[in-house]
Amino acid sequence: MSRPFDDNDEPQMLISDAELDALEGEIPILAGLRSFAEEAVNMPWFTRLGRPLDREVKALSRSYLDGLGFPDAEPARLRDWVEAADAAITFDIDPAHWEAEEGLRAALAAEALDHLSEDALNIAMTHVSALLGARVRAAVQDAAHFWEVEDEELLNAAAGAALHAAHGAALSLIAGTEDDHPFRRKFALFTRGRWPIGIAGLTFNIF
C-alpha cells in the first residue's frame, strides 16, 4: 500500500490496484450474504415442530443424509419436546454425524477464504449472527410458550443449533457450493419450521 503525502506533508494511505480488485471481488459475495440473512429472518422458524413429515421435508432430509454420507439412515418424526430432549441427549452420546459435519465445515471455511479475506469472512459471519440471533431466539420462545416448555437449556440448544445451521449455509454460499450441499439442506429444514436434531444409529431425528 503506497503512502503519498498531502499538501501538509501528512502521509495518506492509498489502496493498491491489487487491493482494490480484491475488495471489488468481495462486494458481490457480501451483498449476497446480506440478502441471504435478511431473507432468513422472515422464515417460519420453529413453527412446525412435531408435525408429520411432509414430502418436501422428507426430500430435503434424504438429500442431506446422502450428501453427508449416511445413505442408510431415514428421517423420523419427533412428536414433542420430551422426545426432542431425548434425541438431543442421544446425539451428544453418538456424535458421528456431528464429526462428519465438522469435516465439511472445515473444508468450506478453507474454500471461503479463497473468496473472502479473513477479516471479511469474520465480519460476514458476525453479520449473519446479528441479523438472525434475536429472530431465532424469539421464535424458540414463542414455540416454548405454545408448548408450555420451560427447559432453558433445551431451548438454548434449539436456538444454538439453528444459528449453527445458518453459519454452515452461509459458508456454503460463500464457497459457491451447489444447492444440494448438506448444509443448505439442513438449513432449509430449519427455515421450514423444523428442528433437525441429529442422527442416532440409522435414524435422523426431526422435531
Short mmCIF file of C-alpha atoms in Angstrom, two decimals:
data_model
loop_
_atom_site.label_atom_id
_atom_site.label_comp_id
_atom_site.label_asym_id
_atom_site.label_seq_id
_atom_site.Cartn_x
_atom_site.Cartn_y
_atom_site.Cartn_z
CA MET A 1 0.00 0.00 0.00
CA SER A 2 1.57 3.34 -1.08
CA ARG A 3 1.94 6.40 1.18
CA PRO A 4 1.99 9.68 -0.79
CA PHE A 5 1.96 12.98 1.11
CA ASP A 6 -0.68 15.71 1.05
CA ASP A 7 -0.07 19.46 0.99
CA ASN A 8 0.67 19.45 4.71
CA ASP A 9 3.25 16.71 4.35
CA GLU A 10 0.90 14.30 6.12
CA PRO A 11 1.08 10.72 4.84
CA GLN A 12 -2.04 9.40 3.07
CA MET A 13 -2.97 5.76 2.64
CA LEU A 14 -3.78 4.70 -0.91
CA ILE A 15 -5.12 1.27 -1.74
CA SER A 16 -3.14 -0.54 -4.38
CA ASP A 17 -4.75 -1.84 -7.56
CA ALA A 18 -4.47 -5.40 -6.29
CA GLU A 19 -6.18 -4.48 -3.02
CA LEU A 20 -8.94 -2.65 -4.90
CA ASP A 21 -9.50 -5.69 -7.11
CA ALA A 22 -9.76 -7.89 -4.01
CA LEU A 23 -12.27 -5.56 -2.36
CA GLU A 24 -14.39 -5.31 -5.51
CA GLY A 25 -14.42 -9.08 -5.72
CA GLU A 26 -15.71 -9.36 -2.16
CA ILE A 27 -18.60 -6.92 -2.55
CA PRO A 28 -20.96 -9.19 -4.56
CA ILE A 29 -20.34 -12.05 -2.13
CA LEU A 30 -21.03 -9.89 0.91
CA ALA A 31 -24.14 -8.42 -0.74
CA GLY A 32 -25.41 -11.92 -1.46
CA LEU A 33 -24.76 -12.97 2.11
CA ARG A 34 -26.65 -9.96 3.41
CA SER A 35 -29.64 -10.88 1.25
CA PHE A 36 -29.41 -14.46 2.49
CA ALA A 37 -29.57 -13.34 6.14
CA GLU A 38 -32.36 -10.82 5.53
CA GLU A 39 -34.49 -13.44 3.79
CA ALA A 40 -33.80 -15.95 6.56
CA VAL A 41 -35.12 -13.53 9.18
CA ASN A 42 -38.59 -13.84 7.64
CA MET A 43 -38.67 -17.64 7.63
CA PRO A 44 -41.12 -19.53 9.92
CA TRP A 45 -38.55 -20.75 12.45
CA PHE A 46 -39.77 -23.46 14.87
CA THR A 47 -43.40 -23.18 13.77
CA ARG A 48 -43.93 -26.77 12.57
CA LEU A 49 -42.39 -28.70 15.43
CA GLY A 50 -43.85 -32.15 15.99
CA ARG A 51 -45.95 -32.19 12.84
CA PRO A 52 -45.89 -35.11 10.38
CA LEU A 53 -43.01 -35.01 7.92
CA ASP A 54 -44.36 -33.84 4.57
CA ARG A 55 -42.95 -34.77 1.18
CA GLU A 56 -40.69 -31.72 0.96
CA VAL A 57 -39.16 -32.31 4.39
CA LYS A 58 -38.55 -35.95 3.55
CA ALA A 59 -36.88 -35.00 0.25
CA LEU A 60 -34.64 -32.43 1.95
CA SER A 61 -33.75 -34.97 4.63
CA ARG A 62 -32.89 -37.59 2.05
CA SER A 63 -30.63 -35.17 0.20
CA TYR A 64 -28.95 -34.11 3.45
CA LEU A 65 -28.33 -37.70 4.57
CA ASP A 66 -26.97 -38.81 1.21
CA GLY A 67 -24.70 -35.78 0.94
CA LEU A 68 -23.37 -36.20 4.47
CA GLY A 69 -22.55 -39.85 3.89
CA PHE A 70 -25.41 -41.58 5.72
CA PRO A 71 -27.42 -43.15 2.87
CA ASP A 72 -28.85 -45.90 5.08
CA ALA A 73 -30.34 -43.50 7.64
CA GLU A 74 -34.00 -42.49 7.46
CA PRO A 75 -35.79 -39.39 8.75
CA ALA A 76 -38.09 -39.88 11.74
CA ARG A 77 -40.58 -37.51 13.31
CA LEU A 78 -40.31 -36.45 16.93
CA ARG A 79 -43.72 -35.60 18.39
CA ASP A 80 -42.93 -33.36 21.37
CA TRP A 81 -40.21 -31.64 23.38
CA VAL A 82 -39.71 -34.68 25.58
CA GLU A 83 -38.75 -36.77 22.56
CA ALA A 84 -36.65 -33.86 21.29
CA ALA A 85 -34.75 -33.71 24.59
CA ASP A 86 -34.10 -37.47 24.49
CA ALA A 87 -32.85 -37.19 20.89
CA ALA A 88 -30.55 -34.31 21.80
CA ILE A 89 -29.02 -36.37 24.61
CA THR A 90 -28.53 -39.32 22.26
CA PHE A 91 -26.87 -37.01 19.75
CA ASP A 92 -24.35 -35.95 22.40
CA ILE A 93 -23.54 -39.62 23.08
CA ASP A 94 -23.40 -40.69 19.42
CA PRO A 95 -21.84 -37.71 17.56
CA ALA A 96 -20.90 -39.47 14.30
CA HIS A 97 -22.85 -37.09 12.13
CA TRP A 98 -21.50 -34.10 14.05
CA GLU A 99 -17.98 -35.24 13.20
CA ALA A 100 -18.96 -35.58 9.54
CA GLU A 101 -20.43 -32.08 9.57
CA GLU A 102 -17.33 -30.61 11.21
CA GLY A 103 -15.19 -32.10 8.46
CA LEU A 104 -17.39 -30.42 5.86
CA ARG A 105 -17.33 -27.17 7.82
CA ALA A 106 -13.53 -27.08 7.92
CA ALA A 107 -13.35 -27.68 4.17
CA LEU A 108 -15.90 -24.93 3.49
CA ALA A 109 -14.07 -22.46 5.73
CA ALA A 110 -10.89 -23.07 3.75
CA GLU A 111 -12.74 -22.62 0.46
CA ALA A 112 -14.46 -19.47 1.73
CA LEU A 113 -11.05 -17.91 2.36
CA ASP A 114 -10.35 -18.30 -1.36
CA HIS A 115 -13.20 -15.84 -1.96
CA LEU A 116 -13.04 -13.52 1.07
CA SER A 117 -10.27 -12.19 3.26
CA GLU A 118 -10.22 -13.50 6.82
CA ASP A 119 -11.44 -10.14 8.14
CA ALA A 120 -14.29 -10.03 5.62
CA LEU A 121 -15.28 -13.60 6.48
CA ASN A 122 -15.38 -12.82 10.20
CA ILE A 123 -17.46 -9.72 9.55
CA ALA A 124 -19.84 -11.71 7.34
CA MET A 125 -20.38 -14.42 9.96
CA THR A 126 -20.89 -11.81 12.67
CA HIS A 127 -23.46 -10.07 10.49
CA VAL A 128 -25.40 -13.32 9.98
CA SER A 129 -25.45 -13.88 13.75
CA ALA A 130 -26.51 -10.30 14.44
CA LEU A 131 -29.41 -10.42 11.99
CA LEU A 132 -30.66 -13.88 12.90
CA GLY A 133 -29.82 -14.20 16.59
CA ALA A 134 -32.73 -12.23 18.04
CA ARG A 135 -35.19 -13.63 15.50
CA VAL A 136 -34.27 -17.25 16.22
CA ARG A 137 -34.34 -16.81 19.98
CA ALA A 138 -37.74 -15.10 19.79
CA ALA A 139 -39.07 -17.95 17.64
CA VAL A 140 -37.83 -20.51 20.17
CA GLN A 141 -39.50 -18.60 22.99
CA ASP A 142 -42.76 -18.45 21.02
CA ALA A 143 -42.61 -22.21 20.50
CA ALA A 144 -41.81 -22.75 24.17
CA HIS A 145 -44.80 -20.66 25.19
CA PHE A 146 -47.09 -22.60 22.85
CA TRP A 147 -45.84 -25.96 24.12
CA GLU A 148 -45.51 -24.76 27.74
CA VAL A 149 -41.83 -25.71 27.86
CA GLU A 150 -39.56 -24.17 30.50
CA ASP A 151 -36.33 -26.11 29.96
CA GLU A 152 -33.97 -23.21 29.22
CA GLU A 153 -31.05 -25.50 28.45
CA LEU A 154 -33.07 -27.32 25.81
CA LEU A 155 -34.40 -24.06 24.35
CA ASN A 156 -30.88 -22.66 24.15
CA ALA A 157 -29.77 -25.83 22.39
CA ALA A 158 -32.52 -25.38 19.79
CA ALA A 159 -31.59 -21.75 19.15
CA GLY A 160 -27.89 -22.58 19.02
CA ALA A 161 -28.49 -25.39 16.54
CA ALA A 162 -30.44 -23.04 14.26
CA LEU A 163 -27.69 -20.41 14.27
CA HIS A 164 -25.05 -23.08 13.71
CA ALA A 165 -27.01 -24.26 10.67
CA ALA A 166 -27.25 -20.68 9.41
CA HIS A 167 -23.48 -20.30 9.66
CA GLY A 168 -22.97 -23.53 7.74
CA ALA A 169 -25.33 -22.41 4.99
CA ALA A 170 -23.60 -19.03 4.84
CA LEU A 171 -20.22 -20.72 4.45
CA SER A 172 -21.56 -22.89 1.65
CA LEU A 173 -22.93 -19.79 -0.07
CA ILE A 174 -19.57 -18.01 0.15
CA ALA A 175 -17.73 -21.11 -1.09
CA GLY A 176 -20.11 -21.34 -4.04
CA THR A 177 -21.36 -24.88 -3.44
CA GLU A 178 -24.34 -26.42 -5.21
CA ASP A 179 -27.83 -26.03 -3.76
CA ASP A 180 -27.84 -29.65 -2.63
CA HIS A 181 -24.91 -29.22 -0.24
CA PRO A 182 -25.82 -30.89 3.09
CA PHE A 183 -25.53 -27.60 4.98
CA ARG A 184 -28.00 -25.91 2.67
CA ARG A 185 -30.41 -28.82 3.04
CA LYS A 186 -30.18 -28.78 6.82
CA PHE A 187 -30.70 -25.02 6.89
CA ALA A 188 -33.75 -25.48 4.63
CA LEU A 189 -35.25 -27.83 7.21
CA PHE A 190 -34.85 -25.18 9.90
CA THR A 191 -36.38 -22.48 7.71
CA ARG A 192 -39.39 -24.70 7.17
CA GLY A 193 -40.14 -24.61 10.86
CA ARG A 194 -38.44 -27.85 11.91
CA TRP A 195 -35.57 -28.73 14.23
CA PRO A 196 -33.37 -31.43 12.65
CA ILE A 197 -31.66 -32.63 15.81
CA GLY A 198 -29.31 -35.26 14.53
CA ILE A 199 -28.61 -38.83 13.54
CA ALA A 200 -28.70 -41.67 16.05
CA GLY A 201 -27.88 -45.03 14.54
CA LEU A 202 -29.88 -45.12 11.32
CA THR A 203 -32.44 -42.55 12.41
CA PHE A 204 -32.40 -38.87 11.51
CA ASN A 205 -34.48 -37.28 14.26
CA ILE A 206 -36.54 -34.26 13.20
CA PHE A 207 -38.76 -32.33 15.58
#
